[in-house]
Coordinates of C-alpha atoms in Angstrom, one line a residue:
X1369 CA 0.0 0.0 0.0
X1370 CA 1.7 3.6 -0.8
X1371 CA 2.2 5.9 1.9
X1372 CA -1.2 8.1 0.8
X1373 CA -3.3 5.0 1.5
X1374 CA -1.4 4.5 4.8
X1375 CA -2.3 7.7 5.9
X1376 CA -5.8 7.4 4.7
X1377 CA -6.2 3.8 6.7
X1378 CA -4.9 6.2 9.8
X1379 CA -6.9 9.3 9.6
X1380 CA -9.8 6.9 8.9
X1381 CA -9.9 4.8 12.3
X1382 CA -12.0 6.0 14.7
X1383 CA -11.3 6.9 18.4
X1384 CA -9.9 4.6 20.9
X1385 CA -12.8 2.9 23.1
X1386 CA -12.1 4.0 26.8
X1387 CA -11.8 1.5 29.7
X1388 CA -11.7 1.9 33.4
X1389 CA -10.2 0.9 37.1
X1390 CA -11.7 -2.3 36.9
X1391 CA -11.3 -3.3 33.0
X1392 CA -7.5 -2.3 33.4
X1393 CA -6.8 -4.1 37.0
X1394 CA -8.8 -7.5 34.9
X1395 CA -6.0 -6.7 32.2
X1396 CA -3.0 -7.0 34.6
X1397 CA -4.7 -9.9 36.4
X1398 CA -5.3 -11.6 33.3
X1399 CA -2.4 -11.4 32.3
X1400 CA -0.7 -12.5 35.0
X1401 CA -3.1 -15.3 35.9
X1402 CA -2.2 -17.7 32.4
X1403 CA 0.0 -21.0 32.3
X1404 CA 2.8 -19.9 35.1
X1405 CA 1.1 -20.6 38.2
X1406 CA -0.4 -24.3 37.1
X1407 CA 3.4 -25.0 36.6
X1408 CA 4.3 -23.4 39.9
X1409 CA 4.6 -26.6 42.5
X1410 CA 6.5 -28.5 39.7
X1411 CA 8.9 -25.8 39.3
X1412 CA 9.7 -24.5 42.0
X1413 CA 10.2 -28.2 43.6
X1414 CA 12.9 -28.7 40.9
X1415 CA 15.0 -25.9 42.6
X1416 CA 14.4 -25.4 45.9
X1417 CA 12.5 -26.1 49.2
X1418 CA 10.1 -24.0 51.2
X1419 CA 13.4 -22.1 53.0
X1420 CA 14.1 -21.1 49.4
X1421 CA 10.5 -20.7 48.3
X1422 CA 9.9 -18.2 51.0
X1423 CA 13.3 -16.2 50.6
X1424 CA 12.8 -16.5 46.7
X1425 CA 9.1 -14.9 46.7
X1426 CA 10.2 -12.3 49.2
X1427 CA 12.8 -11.2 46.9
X1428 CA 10.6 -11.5 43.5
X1429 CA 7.8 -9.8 45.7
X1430 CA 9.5 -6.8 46.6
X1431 CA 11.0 -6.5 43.2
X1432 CA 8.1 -7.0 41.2
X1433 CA 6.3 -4.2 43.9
X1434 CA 9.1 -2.0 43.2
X1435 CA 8.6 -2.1 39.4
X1436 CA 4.6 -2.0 39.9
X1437 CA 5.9 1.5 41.7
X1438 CA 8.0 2.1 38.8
X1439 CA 4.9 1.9 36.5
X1440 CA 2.8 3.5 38.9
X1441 CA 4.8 6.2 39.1
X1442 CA 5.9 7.2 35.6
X1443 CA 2.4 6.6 34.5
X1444 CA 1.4 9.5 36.3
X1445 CA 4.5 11.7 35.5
X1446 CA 5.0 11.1 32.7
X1447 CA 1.1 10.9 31.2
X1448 CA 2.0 11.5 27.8
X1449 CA 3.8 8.3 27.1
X1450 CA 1.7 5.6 26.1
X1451 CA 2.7 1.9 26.1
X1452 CA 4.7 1.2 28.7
X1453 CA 8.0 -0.1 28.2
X1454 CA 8.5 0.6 25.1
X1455 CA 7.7 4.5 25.9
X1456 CA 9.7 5.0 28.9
X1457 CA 12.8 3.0 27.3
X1458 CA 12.7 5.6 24.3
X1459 CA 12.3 8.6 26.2
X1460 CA 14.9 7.5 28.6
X1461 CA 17.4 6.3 26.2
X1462 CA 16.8 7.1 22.9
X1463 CA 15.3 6.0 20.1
X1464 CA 17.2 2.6 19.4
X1465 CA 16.9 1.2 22.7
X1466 CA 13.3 2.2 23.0
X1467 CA 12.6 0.2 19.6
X1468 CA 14.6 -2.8 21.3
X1469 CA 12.6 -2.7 24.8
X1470 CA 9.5 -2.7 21.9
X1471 CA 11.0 -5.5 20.0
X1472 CA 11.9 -7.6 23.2
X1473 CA 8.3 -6.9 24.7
X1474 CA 6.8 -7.9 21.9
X1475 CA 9.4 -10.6 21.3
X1476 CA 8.5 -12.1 25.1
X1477 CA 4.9 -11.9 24.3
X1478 CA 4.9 -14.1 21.7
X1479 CA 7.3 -16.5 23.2
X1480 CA 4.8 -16.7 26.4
X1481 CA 2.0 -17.2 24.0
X1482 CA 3.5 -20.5 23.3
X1483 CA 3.7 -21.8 26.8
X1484 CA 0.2 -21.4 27.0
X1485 CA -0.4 -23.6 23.8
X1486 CA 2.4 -25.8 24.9
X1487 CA 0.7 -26.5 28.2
X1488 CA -3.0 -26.8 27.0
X1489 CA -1.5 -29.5 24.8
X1490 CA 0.2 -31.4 27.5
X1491 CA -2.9 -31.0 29.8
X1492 CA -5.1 -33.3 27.8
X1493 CA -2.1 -35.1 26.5
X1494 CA -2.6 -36.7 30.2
X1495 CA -5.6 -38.5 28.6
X1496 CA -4.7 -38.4 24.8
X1497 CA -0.6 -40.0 24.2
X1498 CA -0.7 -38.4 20.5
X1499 CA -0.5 -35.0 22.3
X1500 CA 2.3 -35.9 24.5
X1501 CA 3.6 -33.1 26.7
X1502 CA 2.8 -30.4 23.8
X1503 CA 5.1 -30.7 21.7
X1504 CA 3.8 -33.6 19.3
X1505 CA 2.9 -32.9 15.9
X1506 CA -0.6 -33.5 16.4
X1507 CA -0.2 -30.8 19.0
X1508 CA 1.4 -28.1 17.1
X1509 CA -1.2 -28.8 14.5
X1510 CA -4.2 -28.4 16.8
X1511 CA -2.0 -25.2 18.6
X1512 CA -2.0 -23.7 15.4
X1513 CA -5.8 -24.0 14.7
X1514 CA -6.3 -22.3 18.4
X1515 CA -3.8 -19.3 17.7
X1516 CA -5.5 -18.7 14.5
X1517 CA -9.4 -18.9 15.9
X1518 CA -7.6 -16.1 18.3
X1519 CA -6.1 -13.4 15.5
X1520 CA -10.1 -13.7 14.1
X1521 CA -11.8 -12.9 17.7
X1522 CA -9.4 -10.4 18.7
X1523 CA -9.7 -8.8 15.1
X1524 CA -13.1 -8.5 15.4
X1525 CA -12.9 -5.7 18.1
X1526 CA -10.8 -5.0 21.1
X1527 CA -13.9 -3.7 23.0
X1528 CA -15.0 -7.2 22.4
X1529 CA -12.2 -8.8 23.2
X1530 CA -11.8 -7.1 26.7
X1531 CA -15.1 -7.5 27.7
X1532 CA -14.1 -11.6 27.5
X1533 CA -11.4 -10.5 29.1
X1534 CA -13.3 -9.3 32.2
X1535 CA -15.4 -12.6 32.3
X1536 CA -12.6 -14.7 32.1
X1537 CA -10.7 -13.3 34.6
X1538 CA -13.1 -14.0 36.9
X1539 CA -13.8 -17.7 35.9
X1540 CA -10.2 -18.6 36.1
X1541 CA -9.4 -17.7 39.6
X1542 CA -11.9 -20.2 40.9
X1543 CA -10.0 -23.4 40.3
X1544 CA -6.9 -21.6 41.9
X1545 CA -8.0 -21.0 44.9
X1546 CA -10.1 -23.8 45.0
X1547 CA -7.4 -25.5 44.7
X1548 CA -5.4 -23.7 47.9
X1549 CA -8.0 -23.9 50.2
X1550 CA -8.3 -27.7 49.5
X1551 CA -4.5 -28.4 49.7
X1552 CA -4.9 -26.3 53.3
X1553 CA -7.5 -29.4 54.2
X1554 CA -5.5 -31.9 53.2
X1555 CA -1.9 -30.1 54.2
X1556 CA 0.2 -32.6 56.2
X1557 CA 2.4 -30.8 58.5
X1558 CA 5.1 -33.4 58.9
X1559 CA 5.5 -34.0 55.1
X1560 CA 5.8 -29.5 55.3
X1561 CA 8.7 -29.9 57.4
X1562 CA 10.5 -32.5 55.8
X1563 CA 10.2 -30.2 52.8
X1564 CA 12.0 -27.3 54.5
X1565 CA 14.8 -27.2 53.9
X1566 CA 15.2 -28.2 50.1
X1567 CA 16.4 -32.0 48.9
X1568 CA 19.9 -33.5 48.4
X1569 CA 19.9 -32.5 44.4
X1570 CA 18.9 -29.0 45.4
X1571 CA 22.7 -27.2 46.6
X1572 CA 22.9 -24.3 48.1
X1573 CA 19.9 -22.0 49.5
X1574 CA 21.6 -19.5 47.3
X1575 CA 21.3 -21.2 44.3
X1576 CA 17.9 -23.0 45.2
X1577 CA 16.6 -19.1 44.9
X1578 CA 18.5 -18.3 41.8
X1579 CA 17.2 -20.7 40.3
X1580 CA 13.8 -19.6 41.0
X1581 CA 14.0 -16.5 39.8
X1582 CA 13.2 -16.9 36.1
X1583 CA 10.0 -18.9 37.1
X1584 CA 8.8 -15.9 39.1
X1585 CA 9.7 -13.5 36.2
X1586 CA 7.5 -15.3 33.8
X1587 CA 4.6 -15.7 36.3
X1588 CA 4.4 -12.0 37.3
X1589 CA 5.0 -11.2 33.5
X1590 CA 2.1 -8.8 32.6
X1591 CA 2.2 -6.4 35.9
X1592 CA 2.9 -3.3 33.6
X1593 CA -0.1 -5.0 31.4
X1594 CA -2.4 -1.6 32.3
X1595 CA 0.4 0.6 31.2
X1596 CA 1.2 -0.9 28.1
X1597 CA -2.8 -0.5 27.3
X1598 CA -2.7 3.0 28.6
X1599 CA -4.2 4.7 25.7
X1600 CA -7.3 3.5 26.2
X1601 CA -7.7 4.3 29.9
X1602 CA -10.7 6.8 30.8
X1603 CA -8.7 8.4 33.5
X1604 CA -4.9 8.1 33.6
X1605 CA -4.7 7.9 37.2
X1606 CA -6.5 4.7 36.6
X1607 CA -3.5 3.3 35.2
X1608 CA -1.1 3.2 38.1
X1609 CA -3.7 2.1 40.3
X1610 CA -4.9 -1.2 38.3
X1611 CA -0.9 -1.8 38.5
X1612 CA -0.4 -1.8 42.3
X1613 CA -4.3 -3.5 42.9
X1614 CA -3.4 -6.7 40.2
X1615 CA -0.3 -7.3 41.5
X1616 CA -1.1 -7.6 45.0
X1617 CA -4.0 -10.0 44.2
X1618 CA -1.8 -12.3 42.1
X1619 CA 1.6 -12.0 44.3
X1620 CA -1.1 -13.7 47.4
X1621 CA -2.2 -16.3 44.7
X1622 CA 0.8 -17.2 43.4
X1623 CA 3.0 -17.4 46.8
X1624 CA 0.1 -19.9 48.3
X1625 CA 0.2 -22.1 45.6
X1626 CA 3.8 -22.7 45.7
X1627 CA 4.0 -23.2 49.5
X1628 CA 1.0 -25.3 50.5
X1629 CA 2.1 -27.7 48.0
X1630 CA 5.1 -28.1 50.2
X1631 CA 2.6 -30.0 52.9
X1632 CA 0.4 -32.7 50.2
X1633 CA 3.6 -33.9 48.8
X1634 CA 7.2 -34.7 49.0
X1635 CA 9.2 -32.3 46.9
X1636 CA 11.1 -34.8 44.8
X1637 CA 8.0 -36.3 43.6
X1638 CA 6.2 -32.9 43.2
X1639 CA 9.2 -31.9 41.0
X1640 CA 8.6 -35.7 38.8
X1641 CA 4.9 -34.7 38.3
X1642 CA 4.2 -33.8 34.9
X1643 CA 2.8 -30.1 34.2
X1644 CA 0.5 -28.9 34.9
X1645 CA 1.7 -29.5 38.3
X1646 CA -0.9 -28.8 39.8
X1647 CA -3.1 -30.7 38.9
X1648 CA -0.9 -33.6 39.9
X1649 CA -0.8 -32.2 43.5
X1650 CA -4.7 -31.9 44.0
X1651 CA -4.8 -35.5 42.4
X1652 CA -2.5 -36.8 44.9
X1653 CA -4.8 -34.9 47.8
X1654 CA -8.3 -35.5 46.7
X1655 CA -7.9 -37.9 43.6
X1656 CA -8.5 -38.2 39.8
X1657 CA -11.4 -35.6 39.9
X1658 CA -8.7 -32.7 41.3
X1659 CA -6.4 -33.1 38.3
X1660 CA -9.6 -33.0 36.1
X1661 CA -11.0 -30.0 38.0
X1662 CA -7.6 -28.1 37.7
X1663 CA -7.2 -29.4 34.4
X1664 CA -10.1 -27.3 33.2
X1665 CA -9.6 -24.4 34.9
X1666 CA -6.2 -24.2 33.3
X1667 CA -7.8 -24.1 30.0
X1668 CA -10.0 -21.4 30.3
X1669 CA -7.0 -19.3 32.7
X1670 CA -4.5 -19.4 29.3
X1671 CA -7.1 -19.1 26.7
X1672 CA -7.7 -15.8 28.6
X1673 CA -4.3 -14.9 29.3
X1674 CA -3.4 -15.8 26.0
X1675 CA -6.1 -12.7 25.0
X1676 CA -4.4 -10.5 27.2
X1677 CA -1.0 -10.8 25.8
X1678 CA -2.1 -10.9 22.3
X1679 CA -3.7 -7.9 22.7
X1680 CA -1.1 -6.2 24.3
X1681 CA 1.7 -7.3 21.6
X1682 CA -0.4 -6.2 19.0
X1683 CA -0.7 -2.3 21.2
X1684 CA 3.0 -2.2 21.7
X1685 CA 4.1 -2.8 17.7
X1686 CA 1.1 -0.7 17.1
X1687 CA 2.0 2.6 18.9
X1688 CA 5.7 2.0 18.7
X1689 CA 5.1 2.5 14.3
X1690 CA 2.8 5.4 15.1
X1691 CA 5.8 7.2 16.7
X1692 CA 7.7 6.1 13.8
X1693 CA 9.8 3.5 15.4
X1694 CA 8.7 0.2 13.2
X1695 CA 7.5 0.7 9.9
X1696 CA 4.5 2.8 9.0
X1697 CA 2.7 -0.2 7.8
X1698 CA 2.4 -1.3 11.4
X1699 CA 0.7 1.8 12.0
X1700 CA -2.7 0.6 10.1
X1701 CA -6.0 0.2 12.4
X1702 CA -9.3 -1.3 11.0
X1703 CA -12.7 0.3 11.6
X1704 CA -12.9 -1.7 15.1
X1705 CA -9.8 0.5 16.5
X1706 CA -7.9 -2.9 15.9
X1707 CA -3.9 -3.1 14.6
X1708 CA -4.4 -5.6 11.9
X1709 CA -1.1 -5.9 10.5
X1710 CA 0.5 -6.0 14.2
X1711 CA -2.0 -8.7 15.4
X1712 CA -0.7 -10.9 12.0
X1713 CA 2.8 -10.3 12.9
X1714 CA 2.2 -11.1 16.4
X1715 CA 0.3 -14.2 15.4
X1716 CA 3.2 -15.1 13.0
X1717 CA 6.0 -14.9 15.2
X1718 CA 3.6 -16.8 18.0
X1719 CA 3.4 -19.8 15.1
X1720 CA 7.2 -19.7 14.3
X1721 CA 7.9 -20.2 17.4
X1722 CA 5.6 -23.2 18.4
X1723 CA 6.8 -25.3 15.7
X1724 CA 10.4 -24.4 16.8
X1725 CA 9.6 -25.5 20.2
X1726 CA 8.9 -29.4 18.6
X1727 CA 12.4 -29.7 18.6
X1728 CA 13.5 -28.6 21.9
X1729 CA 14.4 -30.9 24.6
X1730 CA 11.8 -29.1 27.0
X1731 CA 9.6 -27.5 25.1
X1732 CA 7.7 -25.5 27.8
X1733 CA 10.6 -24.9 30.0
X1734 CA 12.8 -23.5 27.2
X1735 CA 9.5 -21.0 26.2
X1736 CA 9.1 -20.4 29.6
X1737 CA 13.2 -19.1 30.5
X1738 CA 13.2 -17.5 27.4
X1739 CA 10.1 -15.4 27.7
X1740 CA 11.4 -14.3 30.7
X1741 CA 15.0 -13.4 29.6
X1742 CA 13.6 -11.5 26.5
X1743 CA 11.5 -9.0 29.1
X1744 CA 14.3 -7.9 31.2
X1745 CA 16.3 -6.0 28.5
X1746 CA 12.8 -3.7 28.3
X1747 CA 12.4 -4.0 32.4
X1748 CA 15.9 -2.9 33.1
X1749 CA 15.5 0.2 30.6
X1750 CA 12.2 1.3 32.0
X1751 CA 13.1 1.1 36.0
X1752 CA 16.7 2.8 34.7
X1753 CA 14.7 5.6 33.2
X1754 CA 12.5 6.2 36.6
X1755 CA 15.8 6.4 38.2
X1756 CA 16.5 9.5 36.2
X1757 CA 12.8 10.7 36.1
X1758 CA 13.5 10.6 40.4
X1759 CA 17.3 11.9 40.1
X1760 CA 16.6 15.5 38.5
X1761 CA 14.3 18.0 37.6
X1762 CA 12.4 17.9 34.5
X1763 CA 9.5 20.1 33.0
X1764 CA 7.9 17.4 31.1
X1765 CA 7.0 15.4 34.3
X1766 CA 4.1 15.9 36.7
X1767 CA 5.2 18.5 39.5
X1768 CA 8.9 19.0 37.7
X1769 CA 10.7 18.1 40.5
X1770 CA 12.7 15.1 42.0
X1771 CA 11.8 12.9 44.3
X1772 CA 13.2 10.4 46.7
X1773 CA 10.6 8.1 47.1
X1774 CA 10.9 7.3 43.2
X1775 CA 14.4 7.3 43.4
X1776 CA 14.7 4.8 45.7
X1777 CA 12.0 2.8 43.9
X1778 CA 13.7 3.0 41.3
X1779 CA 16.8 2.5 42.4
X1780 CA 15.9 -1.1 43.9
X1781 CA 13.6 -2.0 40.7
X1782 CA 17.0 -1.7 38.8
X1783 CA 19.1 -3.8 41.3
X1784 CA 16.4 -6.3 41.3
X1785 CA 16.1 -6.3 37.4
X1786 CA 20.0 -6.5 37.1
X1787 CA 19.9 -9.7 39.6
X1788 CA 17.3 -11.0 37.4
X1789 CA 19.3 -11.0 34.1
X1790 CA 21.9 -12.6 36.2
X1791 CA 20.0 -15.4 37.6
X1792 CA 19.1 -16.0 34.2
X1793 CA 22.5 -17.1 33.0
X1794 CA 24.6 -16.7 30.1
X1795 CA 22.3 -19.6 27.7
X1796 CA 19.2 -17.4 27.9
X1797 CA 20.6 -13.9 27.6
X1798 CA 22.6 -15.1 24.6
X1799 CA 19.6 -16.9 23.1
X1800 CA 18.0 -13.3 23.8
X1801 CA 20.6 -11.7 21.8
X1802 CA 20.1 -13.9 19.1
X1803 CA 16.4 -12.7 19.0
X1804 CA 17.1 -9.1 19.5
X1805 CA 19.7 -8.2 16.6
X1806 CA 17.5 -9.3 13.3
X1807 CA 15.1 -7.1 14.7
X1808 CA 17.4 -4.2 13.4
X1809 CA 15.9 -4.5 10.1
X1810 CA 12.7 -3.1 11.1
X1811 CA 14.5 -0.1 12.9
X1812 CA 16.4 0.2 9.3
X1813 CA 13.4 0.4 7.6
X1814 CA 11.3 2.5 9.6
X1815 CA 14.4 5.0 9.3
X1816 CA 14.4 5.0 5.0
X1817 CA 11.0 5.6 5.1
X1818 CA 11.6 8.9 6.8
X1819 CA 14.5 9.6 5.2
X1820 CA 16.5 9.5 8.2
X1821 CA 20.5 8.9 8.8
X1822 CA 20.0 5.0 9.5
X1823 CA 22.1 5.3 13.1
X1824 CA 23.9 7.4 15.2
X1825 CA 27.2 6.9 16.8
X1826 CA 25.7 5.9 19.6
X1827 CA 23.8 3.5 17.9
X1828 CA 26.1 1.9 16.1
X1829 CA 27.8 1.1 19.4
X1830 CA 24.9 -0.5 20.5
X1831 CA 24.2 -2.4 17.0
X1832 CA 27.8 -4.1 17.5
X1833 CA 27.2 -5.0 21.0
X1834 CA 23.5 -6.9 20.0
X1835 CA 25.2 -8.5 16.6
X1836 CA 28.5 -9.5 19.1
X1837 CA 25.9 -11.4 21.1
X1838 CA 24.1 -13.2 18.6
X1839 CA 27.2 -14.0 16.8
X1840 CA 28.4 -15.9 19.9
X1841 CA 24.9 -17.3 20.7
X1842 CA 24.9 -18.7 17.5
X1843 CA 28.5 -20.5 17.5
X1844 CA 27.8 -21.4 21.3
X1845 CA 24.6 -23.3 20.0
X1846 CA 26.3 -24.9 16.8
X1847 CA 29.5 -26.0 18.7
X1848 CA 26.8 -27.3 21.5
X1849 CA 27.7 -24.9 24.0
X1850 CA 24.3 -24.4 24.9
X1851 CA 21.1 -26.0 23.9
X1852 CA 17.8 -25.8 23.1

């Protein structure tokens, strides 16, 4: 389509439907609330034992809190960015590294999309062998025929789409807290202390919590989820406060999952159980009828966290070309306010990616570590930018002046973000590089069709360090190094 016709597609799409408190604090809980805490028991008992399990959510807690703040905060000083991450990366840093925090937010939301496909699959694979744990054929066929029935609801509307939302937010926190009140019944107080402090195969309490930490990354993915749909919020002030409310309600969920577990089973078989692992734990409390019981509710939590994240890939690709970081054609809405051509590319990647994962040795553990290394990059930029928002004056924000309340948050979000990538460990941040640096070539073209000087020196600096990377994550991969 010529640029004329771009621009008429634009002009031609109608204002943004507005949402409030509740809608937006039903986005972050959705999209929290999805395939992470069904696999919580399983792997958390891989790593660690309820000494580690308590020091492990205490840390993500006040992390993820801190950058809740973060996005509370710069929501409200900083009310004309819209989208999030990709916003506050951008203005912090520049326009490169606020098209990578886009690329990498986008890049994790589709990756996570798979999980949920991935664990559907493997769900009723536990009655149907062809399915295996999601990653048969038979499975990535049937996947694929879900993620496309998806691009063809959400396309129909986003009004729509959040208003399902909304409904299945609620239906999916039934099962889980069904299913902590019954392991409480059934909680066996001499099997929880046996669990304390971790098995034989579990090392260290230090490294039983590192290697937690990725697990709790991918299950609080989605706390900036009001943010990133911050355009369409009635009142901005909204926006921070859906943050802070939808976290709190999930951290509660998701730290009571993981510990009661601790008392209905012994860690090293919780850790054998197939995933969902949850649903093995209520089976081995109540019997067959808990794994079913879970089993369903896990369906209809991903299906609507998988609507969620879609939605919010689609915004960030969507409002990233709009300020003429991707390519204009990215910019294009239909006459239901949707991004068309970044829900396909979103829905593309999401299918690349699933058939990949048929040839992983894990395939829901590898999504699962790599979604959650792909999302730092973005996290780390966007608490680093509230550190300066909080370090010195500036006009643009709300008030002008500093603040040492933000600073500190921001301060700590960082620390806790720089741990994170850490934790995560060489494999993943190099199999994030390898991810990140193609994406260039959408940077490159956005910049030719404004007749712009392709990069900076600046840039270029950062364009060898993300090529450097996925140079050496590719040789690391062919020479075995690391694996899939």
């Amino acid at each position: 389509m010529s640029q004329a016709a771009a621009s008429d597609v634009d002009s031609a799409a109608p204002h943004t439907a507005k949402v409030g408190l509740f809608t937006l604090t039903a986005m972050v809980v959705g999209s929290m609330v999805g395939a992470g805490v069904f696999s919580l028991p399983g792997r958390f008992a891989e790593e660690t034992g309820v000494a580690g399990a308590l020091i492990a959510w205490a840390i993500a807690g006040t992390g993820m809190l801190m950058l809740a703040f973060v996005f509370q905060s710069l929501a409200v000083r900083r009310p004309d960015l819209d989208a999030g991450v990709y916003a506050y990366a951008k203005a912090g840093f520049g326009e490169y590294l606020g098209f990578f925090a886009a690329f990498g937010y986008w890049a994790s939301s589709c990756v996570g999309n798979v999980t949920y496909w991935v664990l559907i699959m493997s769900t009723v694979g536990s009655i149907w062998p062809k399915l295996g744990d999601g990653d048969t054929a038979v499975a990535v066929v049937l996947s694929s025929a879900g993620l496309w029935a998806f691009f063809w609801l959400i396309r129909r509307g986003v009004k729509e789409a959040t208003a399902i939302n909304r409904i299945v937010t609620v239906a999916k926190l039934v099962p889980i807290v069904f299913f902590v009140v019954l392991a409480l019944v059934y909680f066996d107080p001499g099997v929880f202390a046996d669990n304390f402090g971790g098995a034989d195969y579990a090392g260290s309490l230090f490294s039983q919590v590192r290697g937690t930490m990725l697990a709790t990354v991918f299950v609080f993915l989605g706390v900036e989820g009001a943010s990133v749909y911050s355009r369409h919020a009635r009142r901005r002030s909204d926006v921070g406060r859906a943050t802070v409310l939808g976290f709190l309600s999930v951290f509660a969920v998701f730290a009571s999952v993981t510990i009661v577990s601790y008392g209905v089973m012994p860690m090293a078989e919780i850790a054998d159980l197939r995933q969902p692992s949850m649903a093995g734990v209520l089976e081995a409390a109540v019997g067959t009828w808990g794994r079913v019981f879970i089993s369903v509710g896990l369906i209809v939590s991903v299906l609507g966290a998988y609507l969620a994240w879609t939605l919010m890939a689609a915004e960030v690709l969507f409002v990233a070309a709009k300020d003429d970081d991707m390519p204009r054609f990215l910019r294009r809405a239909n006459a239901a306010d949707v991004p068309v051509p970044a829900l396909l590319m979103t829905s593309l990647l999401t299918q690349v990616v699933l058939v990949a994962t048929s040839f992983s040795n894990d395939a829901f553990d590898f999504a699962l570590n790599l979604t959650s290394a792909l999302s730092l990059i973005p996290y780390l930029l966007a608490a680093a930018f509230a550190v300066r928002i909080g370090s010195r004056d500036d006009p643009r924000t709300e008030g002008g002046r500093t603040s040492r309340r933000e600073l500190a948050v921001g301060v700590v979000a960082t620390l806790y973000t720089a741990f994170l990538l850490y934790a995560a460990g060489l494999k993943f941040v190099l199999v994030s590089f390898i991810v990140y640096a193609p994406a260039t070539v959408l940077f490159v073209m956005a910049r030719r069709e404004q007749g712009r000087r392709l990069f900076s020196p600046g840039e270029l600096v950062v364009l060898a360090v993300s090529v450097t990377g996925a140079a050496v994550g590719l040789l690391a991969l062919v020479a075995g190094w690391i694996s899939l």
